[in-house]
Structure formats: C-alpha cells, structure tokens
Coordinates of C-alpha atoms in Angstrom, one line a residue:
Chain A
X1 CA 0.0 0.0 0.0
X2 CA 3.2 2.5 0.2
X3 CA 4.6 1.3 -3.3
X4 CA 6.7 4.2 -4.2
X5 CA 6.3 6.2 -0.9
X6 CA 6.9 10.1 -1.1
X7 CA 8.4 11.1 2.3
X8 CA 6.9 14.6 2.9
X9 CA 10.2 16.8 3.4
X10 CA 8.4 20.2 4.1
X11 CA 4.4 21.2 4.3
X12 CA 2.9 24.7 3.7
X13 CA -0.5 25.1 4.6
X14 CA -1.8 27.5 2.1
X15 CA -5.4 28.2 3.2
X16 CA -7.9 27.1 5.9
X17 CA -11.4 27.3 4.7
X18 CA -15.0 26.0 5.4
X19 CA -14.9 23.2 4.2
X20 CA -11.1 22.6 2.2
X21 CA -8.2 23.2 3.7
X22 CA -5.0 23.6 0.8
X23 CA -1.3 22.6 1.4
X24 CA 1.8 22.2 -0.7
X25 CA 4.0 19.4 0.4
X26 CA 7.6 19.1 -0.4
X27 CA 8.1 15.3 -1.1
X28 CA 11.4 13.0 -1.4
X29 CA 10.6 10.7 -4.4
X30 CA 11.5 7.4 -4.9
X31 CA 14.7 8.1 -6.7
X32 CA 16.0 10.6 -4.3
X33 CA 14.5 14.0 -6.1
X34 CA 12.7 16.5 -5.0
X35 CA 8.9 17.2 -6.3
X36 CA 5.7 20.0 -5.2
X37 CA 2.5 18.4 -4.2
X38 CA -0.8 20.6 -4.1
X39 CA -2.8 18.3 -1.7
X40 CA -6.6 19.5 -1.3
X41 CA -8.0 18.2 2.3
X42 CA -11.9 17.4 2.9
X43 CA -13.5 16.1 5.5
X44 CA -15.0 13.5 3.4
X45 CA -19.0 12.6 2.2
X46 CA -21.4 10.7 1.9
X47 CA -24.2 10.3 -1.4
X48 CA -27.4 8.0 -0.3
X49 CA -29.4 6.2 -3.4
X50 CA -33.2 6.6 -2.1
X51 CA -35.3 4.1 -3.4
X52 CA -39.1 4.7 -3.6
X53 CA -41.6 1.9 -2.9
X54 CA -42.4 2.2 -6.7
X55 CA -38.5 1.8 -7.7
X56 CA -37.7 5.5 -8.1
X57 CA -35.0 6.9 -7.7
X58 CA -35.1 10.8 -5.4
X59 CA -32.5 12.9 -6.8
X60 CA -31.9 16.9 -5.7
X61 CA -31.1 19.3 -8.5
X62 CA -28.9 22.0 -6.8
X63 CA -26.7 25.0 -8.6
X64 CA -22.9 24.1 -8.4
X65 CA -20.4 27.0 -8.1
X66 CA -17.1 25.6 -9.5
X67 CA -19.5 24.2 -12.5
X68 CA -21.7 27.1 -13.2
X69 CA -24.5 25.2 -13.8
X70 CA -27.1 22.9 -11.9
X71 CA -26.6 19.2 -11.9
X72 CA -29.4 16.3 -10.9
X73 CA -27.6 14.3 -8.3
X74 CA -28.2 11.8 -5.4
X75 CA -28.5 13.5 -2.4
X76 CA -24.8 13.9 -0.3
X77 CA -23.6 16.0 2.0
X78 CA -20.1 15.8 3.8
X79 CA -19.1 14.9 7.0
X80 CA -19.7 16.8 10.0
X81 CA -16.0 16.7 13.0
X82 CA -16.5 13.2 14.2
X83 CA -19.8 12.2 13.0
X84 CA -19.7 8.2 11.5
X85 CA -20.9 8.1 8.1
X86 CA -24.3 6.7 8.4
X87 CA -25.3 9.0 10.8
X88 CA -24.5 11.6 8.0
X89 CA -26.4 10.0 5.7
X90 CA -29.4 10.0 7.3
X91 CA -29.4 13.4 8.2
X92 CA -28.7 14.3 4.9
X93 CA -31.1 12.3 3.4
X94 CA -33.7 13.9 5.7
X95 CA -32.2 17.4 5.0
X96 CA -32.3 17.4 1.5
X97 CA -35.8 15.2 0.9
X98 CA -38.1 15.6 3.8
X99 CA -37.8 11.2 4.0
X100 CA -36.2 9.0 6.6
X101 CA -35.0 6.0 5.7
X102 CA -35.9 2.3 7.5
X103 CA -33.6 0.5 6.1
X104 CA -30.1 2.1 5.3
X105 CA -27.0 -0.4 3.7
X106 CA -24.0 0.7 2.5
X107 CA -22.4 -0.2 -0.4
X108 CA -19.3 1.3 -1.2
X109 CA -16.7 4.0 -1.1
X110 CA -14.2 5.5 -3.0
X111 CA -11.8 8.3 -3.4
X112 CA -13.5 11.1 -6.0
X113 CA -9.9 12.9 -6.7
X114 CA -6.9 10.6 -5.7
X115 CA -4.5 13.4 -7.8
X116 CA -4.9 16.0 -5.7
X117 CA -7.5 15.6 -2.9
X118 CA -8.2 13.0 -0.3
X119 CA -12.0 13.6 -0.6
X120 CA -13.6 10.1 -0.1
X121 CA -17.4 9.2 -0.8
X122 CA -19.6 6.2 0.9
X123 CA -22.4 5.5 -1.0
X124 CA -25.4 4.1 1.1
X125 CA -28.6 2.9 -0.4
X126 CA -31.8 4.0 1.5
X127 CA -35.3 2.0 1.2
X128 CA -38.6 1.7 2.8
X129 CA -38.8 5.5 3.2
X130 CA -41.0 7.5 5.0
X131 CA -42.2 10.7 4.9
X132 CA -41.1 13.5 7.9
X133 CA -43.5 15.9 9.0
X134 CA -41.3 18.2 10.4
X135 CA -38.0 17.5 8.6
X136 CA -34.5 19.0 9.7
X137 CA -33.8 22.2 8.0
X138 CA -30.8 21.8 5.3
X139 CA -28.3 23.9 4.9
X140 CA -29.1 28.2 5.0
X141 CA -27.0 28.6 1.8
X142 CA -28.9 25.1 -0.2
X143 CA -31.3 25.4 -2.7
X144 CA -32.7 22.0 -3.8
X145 CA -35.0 20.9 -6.0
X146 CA -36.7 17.1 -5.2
X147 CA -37.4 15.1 -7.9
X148 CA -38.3 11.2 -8.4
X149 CA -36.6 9.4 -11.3
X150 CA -37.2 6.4 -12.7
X151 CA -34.3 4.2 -13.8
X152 CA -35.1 4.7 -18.0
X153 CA -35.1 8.7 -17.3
X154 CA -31.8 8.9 -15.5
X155 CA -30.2 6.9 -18.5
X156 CA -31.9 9.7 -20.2
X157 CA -30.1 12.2 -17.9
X158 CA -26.7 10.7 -18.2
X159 CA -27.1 11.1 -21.8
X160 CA -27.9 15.0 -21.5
X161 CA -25.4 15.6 -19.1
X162 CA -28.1 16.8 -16.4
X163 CA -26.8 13.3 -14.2
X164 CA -22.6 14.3 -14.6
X165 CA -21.1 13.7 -11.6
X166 CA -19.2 10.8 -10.5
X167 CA -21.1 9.6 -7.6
X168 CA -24.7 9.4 -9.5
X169 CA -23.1 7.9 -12.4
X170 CA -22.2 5.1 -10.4
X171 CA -25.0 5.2 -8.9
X172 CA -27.2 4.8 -11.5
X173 CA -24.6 1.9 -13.1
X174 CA -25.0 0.5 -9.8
X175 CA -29.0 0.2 -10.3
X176 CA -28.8 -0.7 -14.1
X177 CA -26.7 -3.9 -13.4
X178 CA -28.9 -4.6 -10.6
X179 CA -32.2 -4.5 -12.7
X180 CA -30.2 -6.9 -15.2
X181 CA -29.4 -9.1 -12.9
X182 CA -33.0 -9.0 -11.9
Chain B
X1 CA -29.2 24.1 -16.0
X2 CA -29.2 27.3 -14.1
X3 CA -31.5 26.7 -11.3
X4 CA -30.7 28.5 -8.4
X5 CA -28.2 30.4 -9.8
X6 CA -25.6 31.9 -7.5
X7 CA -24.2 35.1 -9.3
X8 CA -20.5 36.2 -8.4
X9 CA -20.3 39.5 -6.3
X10 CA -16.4 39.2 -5.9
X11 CA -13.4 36.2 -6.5
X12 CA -10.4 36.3 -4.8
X13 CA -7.7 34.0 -6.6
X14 CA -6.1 32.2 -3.5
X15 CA -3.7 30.1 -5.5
X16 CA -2.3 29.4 -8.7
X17 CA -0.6 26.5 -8.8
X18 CA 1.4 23.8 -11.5
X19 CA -2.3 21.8 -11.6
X20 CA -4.2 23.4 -9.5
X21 CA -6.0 27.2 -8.6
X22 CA -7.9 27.6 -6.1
X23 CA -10.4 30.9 -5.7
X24 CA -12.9 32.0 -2.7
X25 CA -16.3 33.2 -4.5
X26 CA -18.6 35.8 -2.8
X27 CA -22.0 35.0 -4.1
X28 CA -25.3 36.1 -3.8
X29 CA -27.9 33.4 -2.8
X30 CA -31.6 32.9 -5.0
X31 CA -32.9 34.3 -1.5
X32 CA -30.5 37.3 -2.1
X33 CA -28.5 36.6 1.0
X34 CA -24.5 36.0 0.2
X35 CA -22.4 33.4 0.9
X36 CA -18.6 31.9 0.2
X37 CA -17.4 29.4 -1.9
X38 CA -14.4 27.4 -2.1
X39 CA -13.6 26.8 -5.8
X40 CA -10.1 24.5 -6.6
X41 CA -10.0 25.1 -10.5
X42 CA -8.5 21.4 -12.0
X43 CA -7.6 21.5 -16.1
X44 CA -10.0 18.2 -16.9
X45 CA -8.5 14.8 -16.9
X46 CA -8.8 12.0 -19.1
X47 CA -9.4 7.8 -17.8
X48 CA -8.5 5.2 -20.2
X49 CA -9.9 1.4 -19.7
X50 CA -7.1 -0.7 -21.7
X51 CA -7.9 -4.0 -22.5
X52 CA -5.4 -7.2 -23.7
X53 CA -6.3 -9.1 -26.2
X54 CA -7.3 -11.8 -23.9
X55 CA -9.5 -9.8 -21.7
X56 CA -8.0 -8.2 -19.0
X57 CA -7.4 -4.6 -17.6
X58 CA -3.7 -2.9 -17.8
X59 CA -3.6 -1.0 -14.4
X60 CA -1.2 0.8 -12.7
X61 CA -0.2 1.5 -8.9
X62 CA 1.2 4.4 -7.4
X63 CA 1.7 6.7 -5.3
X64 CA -1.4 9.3 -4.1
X65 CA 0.5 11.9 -2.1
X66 CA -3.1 13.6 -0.4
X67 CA -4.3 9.8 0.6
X68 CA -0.4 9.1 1.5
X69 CA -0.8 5.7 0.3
X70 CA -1.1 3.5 -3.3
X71 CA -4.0 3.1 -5.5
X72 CA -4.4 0.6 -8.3
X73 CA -6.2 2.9 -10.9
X74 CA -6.9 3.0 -14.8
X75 CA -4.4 5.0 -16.4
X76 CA -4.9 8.8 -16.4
X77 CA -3.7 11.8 -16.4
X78 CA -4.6 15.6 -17.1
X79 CA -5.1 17.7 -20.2
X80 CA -2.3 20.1 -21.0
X81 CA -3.6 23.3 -22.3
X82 CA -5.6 23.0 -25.5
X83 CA -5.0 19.2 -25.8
X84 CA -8.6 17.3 -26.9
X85 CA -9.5 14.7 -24.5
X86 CA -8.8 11.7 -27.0
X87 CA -5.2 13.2 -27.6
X88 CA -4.8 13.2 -24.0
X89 CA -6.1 9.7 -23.8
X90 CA -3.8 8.4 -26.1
X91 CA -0.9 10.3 -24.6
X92 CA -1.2 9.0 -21.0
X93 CA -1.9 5.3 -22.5
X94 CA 1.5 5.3 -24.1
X95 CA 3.4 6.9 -21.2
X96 CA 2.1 4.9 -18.4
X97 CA 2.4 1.3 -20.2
X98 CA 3.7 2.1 -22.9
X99 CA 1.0 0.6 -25.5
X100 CA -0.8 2.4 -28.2
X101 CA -4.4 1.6 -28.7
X102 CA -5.7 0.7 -32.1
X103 CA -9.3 1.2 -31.3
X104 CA -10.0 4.2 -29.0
X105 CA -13.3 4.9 -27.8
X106 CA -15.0 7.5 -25.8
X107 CA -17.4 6.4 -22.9
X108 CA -18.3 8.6 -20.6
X109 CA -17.5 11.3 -18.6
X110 CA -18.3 12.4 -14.9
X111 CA -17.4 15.8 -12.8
X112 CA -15.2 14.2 -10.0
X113 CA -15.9 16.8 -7.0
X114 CA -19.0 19.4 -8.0
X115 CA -18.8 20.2 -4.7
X116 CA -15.3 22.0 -4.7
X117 CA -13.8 21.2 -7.9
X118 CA -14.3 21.5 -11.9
X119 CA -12.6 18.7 -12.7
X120 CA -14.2 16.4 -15.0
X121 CA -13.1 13.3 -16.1
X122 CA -13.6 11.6 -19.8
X123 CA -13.5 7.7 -19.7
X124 CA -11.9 5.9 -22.8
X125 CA -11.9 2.3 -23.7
X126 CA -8.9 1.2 -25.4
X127 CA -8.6 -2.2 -27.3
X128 CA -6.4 -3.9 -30.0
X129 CA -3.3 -2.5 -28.0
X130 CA 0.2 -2.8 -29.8
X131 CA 3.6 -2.5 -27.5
X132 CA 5.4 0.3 -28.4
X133 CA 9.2 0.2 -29.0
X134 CA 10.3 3.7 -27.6
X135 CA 7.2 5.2 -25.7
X136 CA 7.0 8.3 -24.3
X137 CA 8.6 9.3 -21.2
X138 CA 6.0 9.4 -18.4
X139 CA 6.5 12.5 -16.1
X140 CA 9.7 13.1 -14.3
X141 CA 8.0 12.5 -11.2
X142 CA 5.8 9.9 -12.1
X143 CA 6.9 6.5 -10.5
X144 CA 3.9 3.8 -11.7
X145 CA 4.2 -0.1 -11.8
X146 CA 2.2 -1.9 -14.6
X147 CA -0.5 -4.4 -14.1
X148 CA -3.1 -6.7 -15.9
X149 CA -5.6 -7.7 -13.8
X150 CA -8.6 -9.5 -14.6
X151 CA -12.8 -8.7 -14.0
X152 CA -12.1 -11.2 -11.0
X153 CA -9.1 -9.9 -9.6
X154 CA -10.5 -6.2 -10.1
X155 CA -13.7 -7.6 -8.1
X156 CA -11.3 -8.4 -5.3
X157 CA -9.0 -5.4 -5.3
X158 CA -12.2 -3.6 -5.1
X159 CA -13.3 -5.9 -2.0
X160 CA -9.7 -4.9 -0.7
X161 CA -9.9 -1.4 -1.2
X162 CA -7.1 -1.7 -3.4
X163 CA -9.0 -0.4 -6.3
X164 CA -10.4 2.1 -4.3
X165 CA -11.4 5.8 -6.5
X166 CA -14.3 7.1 -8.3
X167 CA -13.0 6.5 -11.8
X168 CA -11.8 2.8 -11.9
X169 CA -14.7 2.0 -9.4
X170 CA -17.2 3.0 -12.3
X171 CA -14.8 1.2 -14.5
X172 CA -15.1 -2.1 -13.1
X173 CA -18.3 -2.0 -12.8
X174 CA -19.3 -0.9 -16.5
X175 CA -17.0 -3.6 -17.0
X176 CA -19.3 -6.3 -15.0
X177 CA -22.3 -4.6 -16.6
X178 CA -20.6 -5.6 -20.0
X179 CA -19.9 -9.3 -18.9
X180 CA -23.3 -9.4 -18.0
X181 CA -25.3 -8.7 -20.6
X182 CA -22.5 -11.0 -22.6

C-alpha cells in the first residue's frame, strides 16, 4: 500500500477554509529527487441512493459554483467533525428530501480525486422510506429541488449531461446492473 | 441548467498553482443573502480502460501523495492546455504502459468533485493495444508499476480497497455490466 512512498520533506499550509483546507508538500521521491505536491484536504462525504416503494430513484437538483451550472444528483452531504458516516447520511437524506430511511446499507466507497484531494465518498442505499412531518432544516445557503426518477429517465439524464457527476453515475450503473441481474 | 443560480459578487484568486488554482467566490444566494465558496479550478483529466487481447485490464499502482498511500487505478492523467481529450487519452496510455491503442473509444464522462472542484473526467476504452518500442517518457516525477488484472481480480481489489477511487470504481463495474449482458 506504500509502493513508491513520497516522504513529505516540508508542508505549507496555504489556506484554511470551510470546508477545504489547501497545502503544498515538499516530497522525497523514490529516486531521491525533489517534487511539489498541491494536496486538497476534505473532510469526506457521503451520497445515499433513495429508493421509492415504486423503484424510483429521489434525486436533488442543486446550482454548483465551481460548474456554473445545476446538476441532478443523489442526495450527499459531507461529514460533519466526528460524525460516523451513516449517521450523516441520514441526516442528509432527511435534510435534502423531507424522508427518513428504515432501512439504510452501505455499499461502497471510493476516493472522487486521488491526484490532488483526499475527498472520499460512501455511498449508502436507503429504502422503505418514510415521509417527515417536520423535517431538519438543510443547509441556509442550499437550494434543492426534489425530484423522483425512474431508472429509464436517468439513462436519459446521463445522456444530456443533467446526471454528470461521479457519484450518480455510479449510482445509476450500480441500479442498471442490478435490474439486469434481476 | 441554471436553477438556483448563484451570481459572483467578488473572486479572490487564492492560489495558482502547477495543476491546480484555487479561488474564494462571494455569491449572492436565489434568497438574495450571500455566501462563500471554495472553488479549486482542476484543467480536466482523461481515464483510459485498456484491454489485452485476452481480456484483462492494464492498471497501474502508485503513489497518491493527499491519501499518503497507493492506488491501483486505470491509467490517467490531465489535459495540458488546448490538448482534446482523445489526444490526452492516447498520450497518458503510451506513457504509463507504454502501449498504443488501435481502437480508441469514448465512454463517458463524470465531474469528480462538484462540490469544490471542476474537474471532469472523460473515460476511454482502449482495445487492440500494440507495444510500443520507444514510448514516451511518463513525467519526471511519475513512478507507476504496470499491471493486468482480470474482471475477478479487479472484483477483489475492489473488496480490498485496493482499487479504491471514483473512476476505476465505475470502470469495473461498467465492465461487470458488459460481462453481463454478454
């Protein structure tokens, strides 16, 4: 797991921010040389697939700053200081679509930006939902729209580009080779 | 695609780095409140799936400085500046295992981070691969080992957390879809 080890020499943080925090690291490489690494730290996230009782999927369509544009995605939300990541996922998923899961299985992870940022996603799926009357609040500065997709329309979606983020493309992978394998 | 737009009041450019920039937005909320964001500008980044003639997956480990640890990954690598994706792709193929690909074909492609990032990744598939004589040099400090792993192994890996980021995740399992449906 430490194949080709870079020993950090020096680290500068560079900024400390809400949510990312940026360094550069000085690094001893394998053959002795020196080389810059610009390392992106985040707490970490989590994306839930909610399932409706009629095989739908819930999906929030949100504006993304660094993309200029809105994108349908699962909902996901990132780690709060210490909180385990299923107890972030059902808040989010309560946060961002008014339902509480009964039944809430995780199913993978993985690292969104090895190159440059240690970012890592669980993905949980969330079924038998039910409906909160008096929801937690999301985020002050989230605007979501709610919307239920079925399985054919998010292929659609991929296809437009409206589904283009890494998490809800595997995600929807995820449910196609599922309904293949029946 | 512009739902909930958040129009820039002010950007401050934080960084400017050899991959990466990194800017602080002030934006003005739909609700007409303001907020921050943290935007880490990336150049793109091309994914290439190669596959041997008798069915498996060239890989390669190394290094991730950020996750301070190794990752068995897809080839990849970033655009330089004006390079087309499939240029890119055919680039990183050569240097990192030093095949060309016949057959070169565009998949897919996924923002990695929306969040906090731009980057977006394109996924090739590459087939009828030829060994090249003299490839190109991969980066100076690029240290990679080269690997053909099977749809079973990469199962495993995955298990293992080997294979562990958002790009050869979805690979794999596009892969699996593909096996399935025969």
């Amino acid at each position: 797991m430490n194949k080709f080890e870079e020993k950090t020499i020096h680290s500068q943080e560079i900024f400390n921010g809400k949510i990312i925090k940026l360094q550069v690291d000085e690094v001893k490489l394998p053959n002795g040389k020196m080389a810059k690494r610009e390392i992106v730290k985040h707490p970490g996230a989590v994306g839930i697939i909610p399932i409706t009782s009629d095989g739908k999927i819930l999906m929030v369509e949100q504006f993304r700053k660094p993309l200029e544009r809105s994108l349908l995605e699962i909902p996901a939300g990132k780690l709060e200081q210490g909180e385990e990541p299923d107890i972030t996922a059902a808040r989010e998923l309560e946060e961002e679509t008014g339902f509480r899961a009964n039944q809430l299985d995780y199913l993978t992870s993985f690292y969104t930006a090895p190159g440059f940022s240690d970012e890592v996603i669980h993905l949980y799926i969330a079924t038998d939902l039910e409906k909160v009357e008096n929801p937690l609040p999301g985020d002050e500065d989230e605007f979501v729209d709610l919307l239920e997709v079925d399985l054919e329309s998010a292929a659609t979606f991929v296809d437009e580009k409206r589904i283009y983020d890494a998490k809800t493309a595997y995600a929807v992978l995820y449910l196609q080779m599922k309904k293949v394998l029946g």
